[in-house]
Short mmCIF file of C-alpha atoms and ligand atoms in Angstrom, two decimals:
data_model
loop_
_atom_site.label_atom_id
_atom_site.label_comp_id
_atom_site.label_asym_id
_atom_site.label_seq_id
_atom_site.Cartn_x
_atom_site.Cartn_y
_atom_site.Cartn_z
CA MET A 1133 111.54 108.17 59.32
CA VAL A 1134 114.63 109.37 60.52
CA ILE A 1135 115.89 111.81 62.89
CA ARG A 1136 117.09 114.70 60.76
CA LYS A 1137 118.20 117.71 62.68
CA VAL A 1138 118.90 118.16 66.46
CA ILE A 1139 118.59 121.85 67.97
CA THR A 1140 119.62 122.44 71.63
CA PHE A 1141 118.93 125.35 73.41
CA GLU A 1142 120.51 126.68 76.57
CA LYS A 1143 117.19 128.11 77.99
CA ILE A 1144 113.68 128.11 76.32
CA ASP A 1145 110.11 128.71 77.39
CA SER A 1146 109.22 125.11 76.07
CA THR A 1147 110.30 122.81 73.32
CA ASN A 1148 106.89 122.07 72.35
CA ILE A 1149 106.11 125.82 72.16
CA TYR A 1150 109.13 126.35 69.91
CA ILE A 1151 107.82 123.78 67.55
CA LYS A 1152 104.43 125.07 67.17
CA GLU A 1153 105.89 128.64 66.61
CA ASN A 1154 108.01 127.53 63.90
CA LEU A 1155 106.05 124.63 62.34
CA GLU A 1156 106.65 125.75 58.92
CA GLN A 1157 110.21 125.96 58.64
CA LEU A 1158 111.06 122.98 60.83
CA GLU A 1159 111.23 119.56 59.01
CA SER A 1160 110.00 116.23 59.77
CA GLY A 1161 112.33 114.47 62.20
CA SER A 1162 113.32 117.46 63.79
CA VAL A 1163 114.64 117.20 67.57
CA ILE A 1164 114.56 120.34 69.80
CA ILE A 1165 116.30 119.87 73.12
CA ALA A 1166 116.50 122.38 76.12
CA ASN A 1167 118.89 122.31 78.62
CA GLN A 1168 116.47 124.58 80.82
CA GLN A 1169 112.67 125.10 80.26
CA THR A 1170 110.91 128.02 81.82
CA ASN A 1171 107.55 127.13 80.85
CA GLY A 1172 107.42 123.41 80.52
CA TYR A 1173 103.87 122.23 80.63
CA GLY A 1174 102.22 118.54 80.30
CA ARG A 1175 98.70 117.14 79.74
CA LEU A 1176 96.12 118.76 80.96
CA SER A 1177 98.10 122.09 81.03
CA ARG A 1178 99.78 121.04 83.99
CA ILE A 1179 103.10 122.75 85.00
CA TRP A 1180 106.10 120.34 84.13
CA LEU A 1181 108.97 120.92 86.43
CA SER A 1182 112.53 120.25 85.12
CA GLU A 1183 115.90 121.06 86.71
CA LYS A 1184 118.40 122.33 84.79
CA GLY A 1185 121.01 119.99 83.35
CA ASN A 1186 119.62 117.15 84.88
CA THR A 1187 116.12 116.52 83.58
CA LEU A 1188 116.17 115.56 79.58
CA THR A 1189 113.46 117.79 78.19
CA PHE A 1190 112.80 117.62 74.12
CA SER A 1191 110.48 117.54 71.47
CA ILE A 1192 110.44 115.67 68.49
CA LEU A 1193 108.43 116.88 65.38
CA VAL A 1194 107.08 114.61 62.71
CA LYS A 1195 104.94 115.47 59.84
CA GLN A 1196 103.13 112.71 58.54
CA ALA A 1197 99.71 111.74 56.63
CA LEU A 1198 96.76 112.30 58.68
CA ARG A 1199 95.60 108.76 60.19
CA LYS A 1200 92.59 107.92 62.35
CA ASP A 1201 95.17 106.35 65.01
CA LEU A 1202 97.10 109.13 66.02
CA GLY A 1203 96.56 108.01 69.71
CA LEU A 1204 98.81 105.16 69.03
CA ILE A 1205 102.03 107.47 68.91
CA THR A 1206 101.59 108.35 72.89
CA GLN A 1207 101.86 104.41 73.39
CA LEU A 1208 104.65 103.91 70.98
CA VAL A 1209 106.55 106.68 72.70
CA ALA A 1210 105.54 105.52 75.83
CA VAL A 1211 107.11 101.88 74.86
CA SER A 1212 110.30 103.71 73.51
CA ILE A 1213 111.01 105.30 77.17
CA LEU A 1214 110.21 102.20 78.93
CA LYS A 1215 112.69 100.19 76.69
CA THR A 1216 115.43 102.70 77.18
CA LEU A 1217 115.02 102.63 80.79
CA GLU A 1218 115.17 98.88 80.92
CA LYS A 1219 118.72 99.21 79.42
CA TYR A 1220 119.49 100.69 82.89
CA ASN A 1221 118.32 97.55 84.74
CA ILE A 1222 115.09 99.14 86.09
CA ASN A 1223 111.66 97.87 85.88
CA PRO A 1224 109.50 100.69 84.71
CA SER A 1225 105.68 100.52 84.15
CA ILE A 1226 103.29 102.59 82.02
CA LYS A 1227 100.47 104.35 83.56
CA TRP A 1228 98.09 104.91 80.62
CA PRO A 1229 98.16 107.13 78.87
CA ASN A 1230 101.44 108.87 79.13
CA ASP A 1231 103.28 108.26 82.47
CA ILE A 1232 106.07 106.15 82.96
CA LEU A 1233 106.85 105.00 86.69
CA VAL A 1234 109.10 103.19 88.70
CA HIS A 1235 108.19 102.09 91.95
CA GLY A 1236 105.00 103.68 91.61
CA LYS A 1237 106.78 107.30 91.01
CA LYS A 1238 106.55 109.23 87.88
CA ILE A 1239 110.34 109.14 85.98
CA SER A 1240 108.84 110.41 82.59
CA GLY A 1241 105.79 111.86 81.14
CA VAL A 1242 104.73 112.20 77.45
CA LEU A 1243 103.10 115.14 75.77
CA VAL A 1244 101.59 114.64 72.12
CA GLU A 1245 99.98 117.65 70.42
CA ASN A 1246 98.80 117.35 66.85
CA ILE A 1247 98.33 120.16 64.60
CA ILE A 1248 96.03 118.92 61.86
CA GLY A 1249 95.72 119.58 58.62
CA GLU A 1250 93.52 118.50 55.60
CA THR A 1251 95.44 115.35 54.63
CA ASP A 1252 98.19 115.83 56.86
CA VAL A 1253 99.21 116.20 60.41
CA SER A 1254 102.46 117.77 62.47
CA VAL A 1255 103.03 115.80 65.57
CA ILE A 1256 104.78 117.42 68.29
CA ILE A 1257 105.81 114.57 70.61
CA GLY A 1258 107.20 116.34 74.10
CA ILE A 1259 109.21 114.22 76.11
CA GLY A 1260 110.46 114.85 79.88
CA ILE A 1261 112.75 112.38 82.01
CA ASN A 1262 114.04 112.64 85.17
CA ILE A 1263 117.78 111.52 84.64
CA ASN A 1264 120.07 113.12 87.24
CA ASN A 1265 117.75 114.70 89.48
CA LYS A 1266 118.86 114.00 93.37
CA THR A 1267 116.00 115.70 94.92
CA PHE A 1268 112.42 117.14 93.78
CA ASP A 1269 110.32 120.24 94.70
CA SER A 1270 108.52 119.66 97.88
CA THR A 1271 105.25 119.74 95.73
CA ILE A 1272 106.07 116.53 93.72
CA CYS A 1273 108.69 114.88 95.85
CA ASP A 1274 106.43 111.91 97.08
CA LYS A 1275 105.40 111.13 93.44
CA ALA A 1276 108.55 111.48 91.50
CA THR A 1277 111.42 109.86 90.71
CA SER A 1278 114.54 109.84 88.79
CA LEU A 1279 117.30 107.51 87.02
CA TYR A 1280 119.65 108.71 89.46
CA ILE A 1281 117.42 107.70 92.54
CA GLU A 1282 116.62 104.42 90.85
CA THR A 1283 120.21 103.44 90.18
CA LYS A 1284 122.20 105.40 92.45
CA GLN A 1285 124.37 106.35 89.66
CA ILE A 1286 124.86 109.65 87.21
CA SER A 1287 123.90 108.64 83.58
CA ASP A 1288 125.09 110.45 80.79
CA ILE A 1289 122.15 112.71 79.36
CA ASN A 1290 123.29 112.44 75.69
CA THR A 1291 123.50 108.90 75.75
CA PHE A 1292 120.33 108.37 77.26
CA LEU A 1293 118.78 110.47 74.38
CA ASN A 1294 120.58 108.76 71.60
CA LEU A 1295 119.24 105.37 72.83
CA LEU A 1296 115.81 106.69 73.27
CA LEU A 1297 115.74 108.29 69.57
CA GLU A 1298 116.95 105.06 68.40
CA ALA A 1299 113.99 103.12 69.93
CA PHE A 1300 111.62 105.94 68.75
CA GLU A 1301 112.54 105.35 65.11
CA HIS A 1302 112.17 101.64 65.73
CA TYR A 1303 108.58 101.77 66.99
CA TYR A 1304 107.38 104.75 65.03
CA ASN A 1305 108.48 102.79 61.79
CA GLN A 1306 106.28 100.14 63.24
CA TYR A 1307 103.43 102.38 63.58
CA LEU A 1308 103.95 103.71 59.85
CA ASN A 1309 104.01 100.28 58.71
CA LYS A 1310 100.45 99.54 60.39
CA ASP A 1311 102.32 97.01 63.00
CA THR A 1312 100.90 97.72 66.38
CA SER A 1313 102.58 95.07 68.26
CA PHE A 1314 104.03 97.47 70.47
CA LEU A 1315 100.57 97.66 72.00
CA ASP A 1316 101.60 94.14 73.71
CA ILE A 1317 104.19 96.00 75.79
CA CYS A 1318 101.89 98.49 76.82
CA ARG A 1319 99.54 95.83 78.01
CA GLU A 1320 102.18 93.64 79.71
CA LYS A 1321 103.90 96.63 81.33
CA SER A 1322 100.55 98.59 82.20
CA CYS A 1323 100.16 99.34 85.71
CA LEU A 1324 96.38 99.67 85.40
CA ILE A 1325 95.14 96.57 83.72
CA GLY A 1326 93.67 94.40 86.11
CA LYS A 1327 93.43 96.92 88.85
CA GLU A 1328 90.37 99.19 90.00
CA ILE A 1329 90.86 102.79 89.18
CA TYR A 1330 89.13 106.33 90.20
CA LEU A 1331 87.91 108.30 87.18
CA GLU A 1332 88.26 111.93 88.44
CA LYS A 1333 85.54 113.19 85.99
CA SER A 1334 82.49 111.16 86.87
CA GLN A 1335 84.05 110.14 90.33
CA GLU A 1336 83.51 106.49 90.17
CA LYS A 1337 85.68 103.26 90.53
CA VAL A 1338 85.91 101.14 87.51
CA PHE A 1339 87.91 97.89 86.68
CA VAL A 1340 90.31 98.11 83.78
CA LYS A 1341 90.30 95.25 81.50
CA GLY A 1342 92.78 96.19 78.87
CA ILE A 1343 94.00 98.34 75.92
CA ASP A 1344 92.49 98.09 72.82
CA TYR A 1345 93.70 98.19 69.19
CA GLN A 1346 93.92 101.81 69.04
CA GLY A 1347 95.64 102.26 72.31
CA ARG A 1348 92.31 103.36 74.22
CA LEU A 1349 91.84 101.95 77.66
CA LEU A 1350 89.06 99.41 77.98
CA ILE A 1351 87.21 99.38 81.31
CA LEU A 1352 84.32 97.39 82.81
CA LYS A 1353 81.50 99.78 83.67
CA HIS A 1354 78.35 98.58 85.27
CA GLY A 1355 79.43 95.21 84.07
CA LYS A 1356 79.93 96.40 80.49
CA GLU A 1357 83.14 96.70 78.65
CA VAL A 1358 83.60 100.34 77.26
CA VAL A 1359 86.21 102.30 75.81
CA TYR A 1360 87.21 104.86 78.38
CA SER A 1361 86.89 108.44 76.62
CA GLY A 1362 88.28 110.86 79.51
CA ASN A 1363 91.56 112.04 80.30
CA GLU A 1364 92.65 111.35 83.57
CA VAL A 1365 92.78 108.23 85.86
CA SER A 1366 94.34 107.24 89.36
CA LEU A 1367 94.67 104.28 91.11
CA SER A 1368 91.94 103.56 93.69
CA ASN A 1369 94.24 103.42 96.53
CA ASN A 1370 95.83 106.45 95.40
CA TYR A 1371 93.50 109.56 94.60
CA ARG A 1372 95.77 111.95 93.88
CA SER A 1373 96.98 111.91 89.99
CA ILE A 1374 100.38 112.88 89.26
C1 BTN B 2157 102.63 114.83 81.50
O1 BTN B 2157 103.42 114.57 82.29
O2 BTN B 2157 101.62 115.51 81.33
C2 BTN B 2157 103.71 115.39 80.29
C3 BTN B 2157 104.88 116.36 80.41
C4 BTN B 2157 105.67 116.46 79.23
C5 BTN B 2157 106.87 117.46 79.42
C6 BTN B 2157 107.67 117.70 78.17
S1 BTN B 2157 109.33 118.35 78.53
C7 BTN B 2157 109.71 118.71 76.76
C8 BTN B 2157 108.11 119.08 76.21
N1 BTN B 2157 108.00 120.36 76.34
C9 BTN B 2157 107.07 120.97 77.09
O3 BTN B 2157 106.75 122.02 77.38
N2 BTN B 2157 106.58 119.72 77.61
C10 BTN B 2157 107.11 118.57 77.03
#
């Protein structure tokens, strides 16, 4: 897989929406960047707030054969972001399934949407990363951070993007070759494994055992190890999810 074409918009509703609306014409490896998003969204249809010029917001389209392990893509993207952030001498962690945190605050989120055909799938990988944000909206300021806040330095957004695309190609090629060793990084850098978490849906506390071969969370429930099938988790000392 190689990144083929990069299209940049000054202002657009959402880079994921753009890809969905232009799926046929766009080739695999297309990257859509927005300097400003007016209707960015995250998982569970949550609003994704971004700041013009300071938040890196983009989506990658890959068209590939249909596989059962599509859930791994969110994990390899999380690892790509984590490895890129580490190049800036910060120490991020992954809050399964799709958040990257620094000092317990969210710096980046991933939204993967799959458009499934009979034998193939279009995977839309939406990524938002707070790069040069100095402050945040009052609704998220206690739970969001940026590369600037963590390093006290302005970073070049294009340089960050290129490093991230390089890392993404590396881990996505591993995935295509059925090499899932990136999951070890997810496990090592997980901020949930070994902790008690709160499941919002069933409103219970459970212990996180690990991440399985398909990138799913393994939890201990009533003494039994089971795959967590829901969407949302939060650390039990912090009931508000981000
Ligand atoms: C999340 O935290 O739940 C995921 C956030 C993903 C936001 C990105 S920004 C680029 C792309 N376009 C969108 O509308 N969403 C994703």
